[in-house]
Structures are given as C-alpha cells and as structure tokens.
PDB file of C-alpha atoms in Angstrom:
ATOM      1  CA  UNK A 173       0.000   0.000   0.000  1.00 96.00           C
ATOM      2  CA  UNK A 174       1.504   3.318  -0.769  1.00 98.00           C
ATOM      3  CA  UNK A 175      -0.330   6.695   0.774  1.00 98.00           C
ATOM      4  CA  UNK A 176      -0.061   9.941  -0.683  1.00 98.00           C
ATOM      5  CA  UNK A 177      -0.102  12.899   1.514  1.00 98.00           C
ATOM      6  CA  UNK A 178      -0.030  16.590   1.120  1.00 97.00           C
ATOM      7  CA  UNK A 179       2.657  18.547   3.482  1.00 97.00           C
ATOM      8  CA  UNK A 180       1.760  21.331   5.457  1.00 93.00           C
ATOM      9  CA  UNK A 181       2.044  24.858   4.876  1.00 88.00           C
ATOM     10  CA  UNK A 182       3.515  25.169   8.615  1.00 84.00           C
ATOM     11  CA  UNK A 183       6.594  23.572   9.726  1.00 94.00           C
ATOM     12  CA  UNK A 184       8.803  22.327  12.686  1.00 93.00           C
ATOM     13  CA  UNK A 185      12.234  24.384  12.890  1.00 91.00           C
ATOM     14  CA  UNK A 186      15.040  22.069  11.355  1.00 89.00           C
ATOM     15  CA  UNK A 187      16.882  21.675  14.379  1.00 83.00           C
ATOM     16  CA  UNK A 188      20.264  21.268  14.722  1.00 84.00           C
ATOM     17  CA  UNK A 189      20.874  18.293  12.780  1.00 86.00           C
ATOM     18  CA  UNK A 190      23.555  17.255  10.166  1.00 94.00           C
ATOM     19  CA  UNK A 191      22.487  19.389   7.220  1.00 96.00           C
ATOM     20  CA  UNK A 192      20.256  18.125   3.910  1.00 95.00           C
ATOM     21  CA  UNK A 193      21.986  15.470   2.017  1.00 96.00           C
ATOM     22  CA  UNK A 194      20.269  15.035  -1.285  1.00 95.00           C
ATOM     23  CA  UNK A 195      22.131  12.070  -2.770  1.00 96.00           C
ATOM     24  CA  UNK A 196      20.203  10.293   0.709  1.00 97.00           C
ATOM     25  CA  UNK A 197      16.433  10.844   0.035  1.00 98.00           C
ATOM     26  CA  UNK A 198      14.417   8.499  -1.443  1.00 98.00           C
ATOM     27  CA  UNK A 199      13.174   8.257  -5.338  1.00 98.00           C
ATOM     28  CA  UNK A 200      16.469   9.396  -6.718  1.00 98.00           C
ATOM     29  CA  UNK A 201      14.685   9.739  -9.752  1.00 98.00           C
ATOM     30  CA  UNK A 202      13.365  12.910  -8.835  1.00 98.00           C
ATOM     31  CA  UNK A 203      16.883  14.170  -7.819  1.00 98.00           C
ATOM     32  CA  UNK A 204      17.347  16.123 -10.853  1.00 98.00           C
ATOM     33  CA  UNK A 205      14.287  18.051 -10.689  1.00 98.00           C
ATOM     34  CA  UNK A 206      15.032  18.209  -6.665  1.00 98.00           C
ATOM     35  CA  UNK A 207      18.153  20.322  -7.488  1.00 98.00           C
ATOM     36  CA  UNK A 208      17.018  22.763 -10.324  1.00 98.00           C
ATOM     37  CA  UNK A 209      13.899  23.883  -7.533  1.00 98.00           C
ATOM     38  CA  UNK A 210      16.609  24.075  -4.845  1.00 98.00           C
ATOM     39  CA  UNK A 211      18.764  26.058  -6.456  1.00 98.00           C
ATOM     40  CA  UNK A 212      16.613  28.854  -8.083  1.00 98.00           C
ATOM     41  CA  UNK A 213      14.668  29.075  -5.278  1.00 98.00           C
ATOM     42  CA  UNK A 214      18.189  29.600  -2.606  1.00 98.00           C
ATOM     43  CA  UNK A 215      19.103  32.263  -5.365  1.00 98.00           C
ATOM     44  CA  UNK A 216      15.633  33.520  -5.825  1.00 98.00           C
ATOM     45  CA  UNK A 217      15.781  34.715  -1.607  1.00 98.00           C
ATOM     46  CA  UNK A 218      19.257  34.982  -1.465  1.00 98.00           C
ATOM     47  CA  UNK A 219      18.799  37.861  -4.062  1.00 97.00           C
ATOM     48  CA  UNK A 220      15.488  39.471  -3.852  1.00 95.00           C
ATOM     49  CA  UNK A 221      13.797  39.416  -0.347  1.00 95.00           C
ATOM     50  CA  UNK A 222      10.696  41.568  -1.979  1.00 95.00           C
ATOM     51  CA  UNK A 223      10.284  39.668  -5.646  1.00 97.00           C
ATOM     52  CA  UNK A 224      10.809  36.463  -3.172  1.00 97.00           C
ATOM     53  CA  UNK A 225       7.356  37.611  -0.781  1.00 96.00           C
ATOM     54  CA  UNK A 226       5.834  37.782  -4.041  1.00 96.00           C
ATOM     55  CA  UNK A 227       6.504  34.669  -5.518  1.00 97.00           C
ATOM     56  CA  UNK A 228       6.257  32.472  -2.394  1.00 97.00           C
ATOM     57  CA  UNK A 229       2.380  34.339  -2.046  1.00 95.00           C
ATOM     58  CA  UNK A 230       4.253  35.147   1.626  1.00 95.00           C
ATOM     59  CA  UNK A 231       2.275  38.033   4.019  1.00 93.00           C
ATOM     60  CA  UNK A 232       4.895  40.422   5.634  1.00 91.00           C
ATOM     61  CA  UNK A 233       4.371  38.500   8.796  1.00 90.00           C
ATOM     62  CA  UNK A 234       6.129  35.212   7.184  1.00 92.00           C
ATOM     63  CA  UNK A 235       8.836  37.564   5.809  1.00 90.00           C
ATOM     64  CA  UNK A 236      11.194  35.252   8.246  1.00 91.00           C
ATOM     65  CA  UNK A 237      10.577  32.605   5.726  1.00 94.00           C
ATOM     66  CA  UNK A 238      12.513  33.472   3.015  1.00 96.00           C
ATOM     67  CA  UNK A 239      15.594  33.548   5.534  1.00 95.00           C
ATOM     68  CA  UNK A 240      14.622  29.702   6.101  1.00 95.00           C
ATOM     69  CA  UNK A 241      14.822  29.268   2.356  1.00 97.00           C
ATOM     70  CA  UNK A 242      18.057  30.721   2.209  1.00 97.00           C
ATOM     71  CA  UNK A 243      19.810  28.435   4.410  1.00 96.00           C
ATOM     72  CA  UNK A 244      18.643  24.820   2.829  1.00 97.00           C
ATOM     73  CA  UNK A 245      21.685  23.319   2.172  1.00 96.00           C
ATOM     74  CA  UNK A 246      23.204  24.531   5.583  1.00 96.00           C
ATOM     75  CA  UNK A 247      20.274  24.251   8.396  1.00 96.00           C
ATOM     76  CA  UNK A 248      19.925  20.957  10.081  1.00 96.00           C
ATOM     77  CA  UNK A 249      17.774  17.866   8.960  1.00 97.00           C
ATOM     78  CA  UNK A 250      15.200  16.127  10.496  1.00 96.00           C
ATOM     79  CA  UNK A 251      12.588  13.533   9.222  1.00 97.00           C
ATOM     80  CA  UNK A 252      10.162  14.433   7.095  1.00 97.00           C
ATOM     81  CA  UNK A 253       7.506  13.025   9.813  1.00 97.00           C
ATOM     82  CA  UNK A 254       9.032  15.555  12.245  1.00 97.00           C
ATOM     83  CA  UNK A 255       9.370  18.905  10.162  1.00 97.00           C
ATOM     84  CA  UNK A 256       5.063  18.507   8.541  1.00 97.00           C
ATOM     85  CA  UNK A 257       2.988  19.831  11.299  1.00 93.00           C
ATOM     86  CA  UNK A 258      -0.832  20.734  11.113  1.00 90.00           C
ATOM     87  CA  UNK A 259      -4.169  19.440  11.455  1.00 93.00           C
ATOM     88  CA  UNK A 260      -3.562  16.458   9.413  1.00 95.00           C
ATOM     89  CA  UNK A 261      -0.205  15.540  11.034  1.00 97.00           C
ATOM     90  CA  UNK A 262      -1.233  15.814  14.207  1.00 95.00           C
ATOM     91  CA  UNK A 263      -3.930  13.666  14.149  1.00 96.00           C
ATOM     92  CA  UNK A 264      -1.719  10.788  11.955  1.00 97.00           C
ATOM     93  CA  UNK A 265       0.359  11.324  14.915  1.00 97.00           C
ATOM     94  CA  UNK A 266       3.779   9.077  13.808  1.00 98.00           C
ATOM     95  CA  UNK A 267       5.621  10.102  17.284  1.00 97.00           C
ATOM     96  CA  UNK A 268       3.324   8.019  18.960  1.00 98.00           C
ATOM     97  CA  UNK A 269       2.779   4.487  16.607  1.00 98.00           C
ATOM     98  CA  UNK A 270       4.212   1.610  17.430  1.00 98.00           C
ATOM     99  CA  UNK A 271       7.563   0.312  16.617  1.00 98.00           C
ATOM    100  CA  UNK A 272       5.609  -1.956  13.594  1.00 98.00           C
ATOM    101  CA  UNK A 273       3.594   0.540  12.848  1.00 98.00           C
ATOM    102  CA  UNK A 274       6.602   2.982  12.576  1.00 98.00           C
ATOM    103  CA  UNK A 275       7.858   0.542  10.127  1.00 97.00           C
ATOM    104  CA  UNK A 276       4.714   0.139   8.023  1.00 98.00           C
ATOM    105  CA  UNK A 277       4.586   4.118   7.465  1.00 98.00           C
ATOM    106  CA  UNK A 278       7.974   4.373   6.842  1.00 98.00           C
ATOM    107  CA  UNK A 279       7.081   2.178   3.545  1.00 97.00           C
ATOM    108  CA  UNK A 280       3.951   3.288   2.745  1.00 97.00           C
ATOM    109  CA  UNK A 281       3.275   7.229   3.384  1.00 98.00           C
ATOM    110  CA  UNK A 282       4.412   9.701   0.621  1.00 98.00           C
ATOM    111  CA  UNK A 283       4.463  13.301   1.630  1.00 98.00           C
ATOM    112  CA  UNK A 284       4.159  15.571  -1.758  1.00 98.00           C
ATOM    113  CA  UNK A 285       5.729  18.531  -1.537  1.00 98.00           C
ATOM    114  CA  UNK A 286       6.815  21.588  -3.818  1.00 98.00           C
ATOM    115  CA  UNK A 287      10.610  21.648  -3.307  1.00 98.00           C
ATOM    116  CA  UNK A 288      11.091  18.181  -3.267  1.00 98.00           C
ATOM    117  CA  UNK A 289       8.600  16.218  -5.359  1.00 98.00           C
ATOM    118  CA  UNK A 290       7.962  13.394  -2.635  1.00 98.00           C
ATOM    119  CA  UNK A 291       9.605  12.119   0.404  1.00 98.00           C
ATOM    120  CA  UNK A 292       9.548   9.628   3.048  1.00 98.00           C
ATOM    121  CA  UNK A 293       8.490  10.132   6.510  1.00 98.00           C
ATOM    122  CA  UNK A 294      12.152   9.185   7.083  1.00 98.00           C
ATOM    123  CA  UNK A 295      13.679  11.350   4.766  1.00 98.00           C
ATOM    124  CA  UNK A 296      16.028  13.958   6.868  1.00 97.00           C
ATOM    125  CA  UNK A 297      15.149  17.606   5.184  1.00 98.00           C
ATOM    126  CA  UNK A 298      15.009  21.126   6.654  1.00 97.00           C
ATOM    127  CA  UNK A 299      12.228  23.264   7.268  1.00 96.00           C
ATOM    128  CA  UNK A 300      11.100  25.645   4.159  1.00 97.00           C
ATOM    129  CA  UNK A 301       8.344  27.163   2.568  1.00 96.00           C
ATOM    130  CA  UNK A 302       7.488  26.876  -1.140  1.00 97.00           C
ATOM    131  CA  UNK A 303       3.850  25.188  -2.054  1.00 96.00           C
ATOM    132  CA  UNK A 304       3.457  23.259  -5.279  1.00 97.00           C
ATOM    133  CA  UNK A 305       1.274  26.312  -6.414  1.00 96.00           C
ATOM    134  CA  UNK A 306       4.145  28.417  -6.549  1.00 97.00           C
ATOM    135  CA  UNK A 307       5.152  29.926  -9.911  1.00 97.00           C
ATOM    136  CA  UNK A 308       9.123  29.947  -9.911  1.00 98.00           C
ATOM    137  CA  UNK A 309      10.618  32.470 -12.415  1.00 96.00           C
ATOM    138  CA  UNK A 310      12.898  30.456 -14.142  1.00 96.00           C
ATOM    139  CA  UNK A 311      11.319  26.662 -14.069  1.00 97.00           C
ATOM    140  CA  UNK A 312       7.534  28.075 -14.209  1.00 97.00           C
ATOM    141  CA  UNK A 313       4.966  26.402 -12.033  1.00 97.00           C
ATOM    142  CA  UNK A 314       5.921  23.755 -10.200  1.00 98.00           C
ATOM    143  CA  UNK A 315       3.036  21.533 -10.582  1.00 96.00           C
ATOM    144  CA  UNK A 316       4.036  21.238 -14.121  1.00 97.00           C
ATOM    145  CA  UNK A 317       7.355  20.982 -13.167  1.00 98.00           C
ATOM    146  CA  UNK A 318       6.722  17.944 -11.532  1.00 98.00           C
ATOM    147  CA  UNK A 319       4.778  15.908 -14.098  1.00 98.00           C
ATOM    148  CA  UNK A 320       7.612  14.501 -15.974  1.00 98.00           C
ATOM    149  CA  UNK A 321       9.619  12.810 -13.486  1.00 98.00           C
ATOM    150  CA  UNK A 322       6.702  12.147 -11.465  1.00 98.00           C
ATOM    151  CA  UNK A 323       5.337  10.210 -14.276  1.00 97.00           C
ATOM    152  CA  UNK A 324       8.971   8.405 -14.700  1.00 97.00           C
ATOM    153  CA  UNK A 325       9.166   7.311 -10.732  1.00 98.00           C
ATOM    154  CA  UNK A 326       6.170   7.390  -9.156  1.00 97.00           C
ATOM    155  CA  UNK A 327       4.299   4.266 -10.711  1.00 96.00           C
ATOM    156  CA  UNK A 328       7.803   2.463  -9.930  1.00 96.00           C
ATOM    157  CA  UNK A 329       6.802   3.510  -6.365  1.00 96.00           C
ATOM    158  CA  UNK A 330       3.326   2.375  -6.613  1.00 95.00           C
ATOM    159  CA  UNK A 331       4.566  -1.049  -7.091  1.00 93.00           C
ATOM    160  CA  UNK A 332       1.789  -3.526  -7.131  1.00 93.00           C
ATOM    161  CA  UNK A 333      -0.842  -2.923  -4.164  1.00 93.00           C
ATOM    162  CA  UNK A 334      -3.155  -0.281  -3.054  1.00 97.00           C
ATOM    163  CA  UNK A 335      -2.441   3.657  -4.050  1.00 98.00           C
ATOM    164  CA  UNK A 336      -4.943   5.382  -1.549  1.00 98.00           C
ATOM    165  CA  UNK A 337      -4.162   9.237  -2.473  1.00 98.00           C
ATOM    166  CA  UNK A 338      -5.121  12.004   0.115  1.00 97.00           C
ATOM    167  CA  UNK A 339      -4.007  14.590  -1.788  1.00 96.00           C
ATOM    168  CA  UNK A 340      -5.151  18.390  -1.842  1.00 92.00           C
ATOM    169  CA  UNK A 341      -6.023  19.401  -5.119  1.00 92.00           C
ATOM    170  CA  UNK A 342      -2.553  21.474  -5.582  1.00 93.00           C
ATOM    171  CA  UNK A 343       0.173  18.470  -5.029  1.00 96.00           C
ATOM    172  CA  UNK A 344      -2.905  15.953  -7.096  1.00 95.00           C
ATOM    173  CA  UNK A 345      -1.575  17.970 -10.071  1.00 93.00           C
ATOM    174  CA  UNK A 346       2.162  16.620  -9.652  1.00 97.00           C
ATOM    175  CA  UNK A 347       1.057  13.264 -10.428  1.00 97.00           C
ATOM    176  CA  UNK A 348      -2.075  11.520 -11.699  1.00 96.00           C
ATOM    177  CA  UNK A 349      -2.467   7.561 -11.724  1.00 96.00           C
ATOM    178  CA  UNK A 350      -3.214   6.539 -14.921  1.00 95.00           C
ATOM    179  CA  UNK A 351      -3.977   2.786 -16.627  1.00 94.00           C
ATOM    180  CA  UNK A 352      -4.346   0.241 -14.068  1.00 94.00           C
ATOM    181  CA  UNK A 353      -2.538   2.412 -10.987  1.00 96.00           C
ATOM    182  CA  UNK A 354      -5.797   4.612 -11.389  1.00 96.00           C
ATOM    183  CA  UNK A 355      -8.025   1.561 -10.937  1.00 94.00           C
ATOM    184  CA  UNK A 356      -6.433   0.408  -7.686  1.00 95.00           C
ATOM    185  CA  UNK A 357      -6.244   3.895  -6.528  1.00 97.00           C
ATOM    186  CA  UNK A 358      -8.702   5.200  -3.938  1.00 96.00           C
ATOM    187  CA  UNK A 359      -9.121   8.965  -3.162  1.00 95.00           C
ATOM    188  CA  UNK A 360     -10.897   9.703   0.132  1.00 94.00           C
ATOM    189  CA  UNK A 361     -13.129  13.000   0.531  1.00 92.00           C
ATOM    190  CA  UNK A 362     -14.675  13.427   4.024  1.00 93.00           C
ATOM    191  CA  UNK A 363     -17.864  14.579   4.328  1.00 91.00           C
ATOM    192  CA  UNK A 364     -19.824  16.064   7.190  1.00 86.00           C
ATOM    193  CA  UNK A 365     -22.740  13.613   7.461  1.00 86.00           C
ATOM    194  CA  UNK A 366     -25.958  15.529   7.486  1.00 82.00           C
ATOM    195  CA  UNK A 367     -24.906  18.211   5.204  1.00 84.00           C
ATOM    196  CA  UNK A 368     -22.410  16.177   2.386  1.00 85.00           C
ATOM    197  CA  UNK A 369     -20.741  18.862   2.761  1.00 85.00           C
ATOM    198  CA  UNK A 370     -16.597  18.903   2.642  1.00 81.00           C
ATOM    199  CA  UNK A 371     -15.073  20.837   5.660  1.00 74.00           C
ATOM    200  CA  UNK A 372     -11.569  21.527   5.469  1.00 72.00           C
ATOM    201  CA  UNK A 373     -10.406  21.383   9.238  1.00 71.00           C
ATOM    202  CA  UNK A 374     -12.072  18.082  10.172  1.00 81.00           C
ATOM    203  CA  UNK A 375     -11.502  16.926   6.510  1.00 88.00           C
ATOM    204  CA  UNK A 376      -7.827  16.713   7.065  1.00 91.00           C
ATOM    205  CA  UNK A 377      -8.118  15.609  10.786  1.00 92.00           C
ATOM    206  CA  UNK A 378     -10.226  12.509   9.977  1.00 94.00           C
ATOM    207  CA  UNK A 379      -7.441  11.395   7.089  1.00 96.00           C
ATOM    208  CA  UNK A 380      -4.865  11.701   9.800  1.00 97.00           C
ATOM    209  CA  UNK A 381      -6.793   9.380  11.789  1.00 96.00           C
ATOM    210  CA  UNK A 382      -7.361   7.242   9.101  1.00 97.00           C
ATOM    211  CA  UNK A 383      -4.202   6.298   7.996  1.00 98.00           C
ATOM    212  CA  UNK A 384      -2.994   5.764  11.984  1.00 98.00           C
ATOM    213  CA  UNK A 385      -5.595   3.414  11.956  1.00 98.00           C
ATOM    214  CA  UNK A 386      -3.986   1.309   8.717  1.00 98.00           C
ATOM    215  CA  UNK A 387      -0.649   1.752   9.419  1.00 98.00           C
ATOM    216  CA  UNK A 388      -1.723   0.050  13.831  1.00 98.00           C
ATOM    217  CA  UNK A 389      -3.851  -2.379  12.159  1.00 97.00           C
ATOM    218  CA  UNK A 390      -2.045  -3.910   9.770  1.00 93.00           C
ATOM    219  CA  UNK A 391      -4.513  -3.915   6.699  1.00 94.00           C
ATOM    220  CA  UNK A 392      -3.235  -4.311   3.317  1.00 93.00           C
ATOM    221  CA  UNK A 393      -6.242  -4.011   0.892  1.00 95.00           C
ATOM    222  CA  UNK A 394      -4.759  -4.477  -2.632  1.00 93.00           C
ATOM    223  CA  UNK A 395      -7.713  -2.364  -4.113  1.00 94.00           C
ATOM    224  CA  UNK A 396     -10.332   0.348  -3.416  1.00 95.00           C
ATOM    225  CA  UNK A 397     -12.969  -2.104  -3.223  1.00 94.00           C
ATOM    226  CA  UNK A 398     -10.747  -3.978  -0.341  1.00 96.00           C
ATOM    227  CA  UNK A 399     -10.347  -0.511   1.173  1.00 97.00           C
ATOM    228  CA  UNK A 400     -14.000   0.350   1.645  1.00 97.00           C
ATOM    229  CA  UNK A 401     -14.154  -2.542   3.910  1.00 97.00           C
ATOM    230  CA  UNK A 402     -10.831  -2.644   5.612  1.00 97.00           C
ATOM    231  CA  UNK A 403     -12.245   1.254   6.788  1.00 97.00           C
ATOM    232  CA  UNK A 404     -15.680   0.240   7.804  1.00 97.00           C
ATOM    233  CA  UNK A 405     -13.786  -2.621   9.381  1.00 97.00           C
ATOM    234  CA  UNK A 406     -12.356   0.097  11.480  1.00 97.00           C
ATOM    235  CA  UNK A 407     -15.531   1.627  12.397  1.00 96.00           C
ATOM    236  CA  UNK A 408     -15.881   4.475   9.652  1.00 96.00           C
ATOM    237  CA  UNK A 409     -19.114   4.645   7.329  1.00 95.00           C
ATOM    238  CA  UNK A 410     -17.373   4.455   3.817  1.00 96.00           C
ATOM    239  CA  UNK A 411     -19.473   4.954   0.674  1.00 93.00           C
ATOM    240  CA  UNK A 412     -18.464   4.464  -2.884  1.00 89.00           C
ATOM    241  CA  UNK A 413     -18.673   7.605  -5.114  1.00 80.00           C
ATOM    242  CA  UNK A 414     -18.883   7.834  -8.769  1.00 68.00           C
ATOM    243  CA  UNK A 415     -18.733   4.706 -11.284  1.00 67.00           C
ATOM    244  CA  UNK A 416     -15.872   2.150 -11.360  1.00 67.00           C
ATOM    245  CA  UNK A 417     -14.404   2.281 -14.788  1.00 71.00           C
ATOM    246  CA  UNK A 418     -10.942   1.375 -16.693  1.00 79.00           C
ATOM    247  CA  UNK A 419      -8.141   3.620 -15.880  1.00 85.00           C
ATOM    248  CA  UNK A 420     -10.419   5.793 -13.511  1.00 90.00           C
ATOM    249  CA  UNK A 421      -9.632   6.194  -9.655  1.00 94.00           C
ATOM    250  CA  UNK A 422     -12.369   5.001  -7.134  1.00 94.00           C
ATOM    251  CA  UNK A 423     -13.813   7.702  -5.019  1.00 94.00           C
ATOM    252  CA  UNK A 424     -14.859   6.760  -1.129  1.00 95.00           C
ATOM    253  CA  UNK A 425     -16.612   9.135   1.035  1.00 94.00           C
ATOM    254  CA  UNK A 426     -16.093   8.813   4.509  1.00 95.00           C
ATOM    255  CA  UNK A 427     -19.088  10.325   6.718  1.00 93.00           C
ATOM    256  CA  UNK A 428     -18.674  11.477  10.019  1.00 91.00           C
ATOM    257  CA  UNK A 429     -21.254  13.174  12.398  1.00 85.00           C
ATOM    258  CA  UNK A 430     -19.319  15.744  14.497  1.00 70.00           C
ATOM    259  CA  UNK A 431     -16.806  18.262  13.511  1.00 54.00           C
ATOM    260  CA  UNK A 432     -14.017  18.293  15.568  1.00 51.00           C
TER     261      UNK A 432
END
C-alpha cells in the first residue's frame, strides 16, 4: 500500500541536525528536478527578499521565511515526519505508533511537496516554505514541473498494491495515476454527514486518523474495493462515489457526524 499525503504549509524548525543530504532521500529519480527547484529558489531569496514575498504568495508577517529558504543546504535535517505539522499531522500522529507501525509508514506514506517532489516520513530535510502552487521564475509552475519525473518514478513507487491518495487538489496535479494504478487507486473526501458537505479542518483531521488506523492495524487491501471494507472494518461509514471504470480512480466518502 503506498499513501499519498499533502505537506503542510507550517513547519517544525530544522533543528540542529547534520544538514540536507540530497544524494540520501528516497526516489532518486526525482533528484534532478530536486536540485534545479533548490537552487533557483536559494538564489531567488538569497537575491530578492521583496520579488521572493511575491513569488512564495508570503504576508509580511512570514517575511522570516525566506531567511529559512536561504539556508537549505546549511540548516539541520530532520525527518520528514518531524518537520510537517498541522491538522492532518497531528492527528496521523507518527511520534506516537508503534515500533511496527513505525515501520509500516515508513514504507507506505508519501508526503508531496513543492521543493522536493515526494519524500519519506524518514527522509532527513530542513524546514522551508514553497507550495506546489508556486510559480518559480525560471522553471515556471511547479506543478508542471513535476509531471515529468513524477510520471517516470512514481508508478515504480506504486509497485503492485493499493495507491490510496489524500491529496489536496494542488500536489494531485504533480502526479495523476493513470492505466491500471488509477483503478487500484482510492481517493478519500470526508464529508460532514448531514450536510455532504466537505469541511476543510475536520476533513484533514479525519485522514490523519485514518491512515494511523492502517498503518496500527495492519490492513493491506490491494484495491479500493478492499479498502471500503478494511475502513468500515475500522468503524468508519465508507461509501463508494462515482462509477468504477478502466483507468479511472475510485472515489470513497467517509461520513462522520461531528466536527471536531
């Protein structure tokens, strides 16, 4: 089963680990595209702290950000799991799994993001700030950026099980499943029950708690069919969305009552 997740806008500090060490993160297919991001955007905040606001979509309060940026290659690492914070993360909790469920993440959760492509949980990076929305001067948008390798590695990555993708609409763009990875990928909206209605805070908090409950139980559904009833195994009220075809992804919506 491989997970896709978005990252979070907010971050831990880096700490003061051994710094980035891009030859050691994982899909070294993407390493190429890795670098050319890295290095325009150092140079882009190195150079221009103004045209840098601007192109990051930073408010003056998150000026201190481009000062992160300008540091990658020199501020410590820490894992992935430990620099994405937020709503999502805190509910998926890793800190706190057990040492098998530690392991199982470690294989199966993706974390998109715009700087690197994907990574690991256990991938050692720094803290920084550029979304896959953002429009880079000299590479363009980085959504587009990322379709070429993405396309290259990531069904590689997919291997043969499960792709359950819990991706915001942004990082979806990266990479899309096609052929028969879309038909044994699931993408999960949550809905508030008596309204249908999408709600973005408890929308992310109940996919954190989702994929701490398949990572501590151990399920390995090898479709979105399997899925469905691994999850209302689990005690969530999962209904198929849309019409199963060839080379489409299976919707689930997941209904919950409170929001919280």
């Amino acid at each position: 089963m491989l997970v896709l997740l978005p990252p979070s806008e907010g971050k831990a500090p880096s700490g003061r680990g051994a710094p980035l060490k891009p030859e050691s993160l994982s899909l070294p297919g993407l390493a190429g595209a890795r670098q050319a991001v890295l290095d325009e955007l150092v140079e882009l905040c190195a150079a221009d702290e103004e045209k840098a606001r601007e192109v990051l979509g930073l408010s003056e309060g998150l000026r201190g950000e481009i000062a992160k940026n300008v540091e990658l290659r020199t501020a410590g690492a820490r894992p992935a799991g430990e620099i994405y914070t937020g709503v999502l993360y805190d509910a998926l909790d890793l800190a706190s799994l057990d040492a098998v469920a530690k392991r199982r993440a470690a294989r199966s959760l993706l974390v998109f993001s715009g700087l690197w492509g994907a990574v690991r949980v256990t991938d050692r990076i720094p803290s920084y700030r550029c979304s896959m929305g953002v429009k880079l001067p000299g590479l363009g948008a980085l959504g587009a950026h990322w379709r070429a390798p993405m396309a290259v590695v990531l069904p590689d990555a997919a291997g043969t099980g499960l792709v359950l993708d819990l991706r915001s609409s942004a990082y979806a763009a990266a990479w899309k499943p096609k052929g028969e990875v879309a038909e044994r990928t699931a993408s999960v909206r949550v809905l508030h029950a008596p309204t249908r209605k999408v709600v973005s805070h408890f929308n992310k908090a109940t996919k954190g708690r989702i994929v701490r409950s398949l990572m501590e139980s151990g399920a390995e559904p090898s479709g979105p069919a399997e899925l469905a009833e691994a999850l209302r195994d689990l005690g969530y009220v999962v209904e198929t969305a849309g019409v199963a075809g060839a080379g489409k992804v299976r919707m689930l919506d997941v209904l919950v009552d409170e929001v919280h």
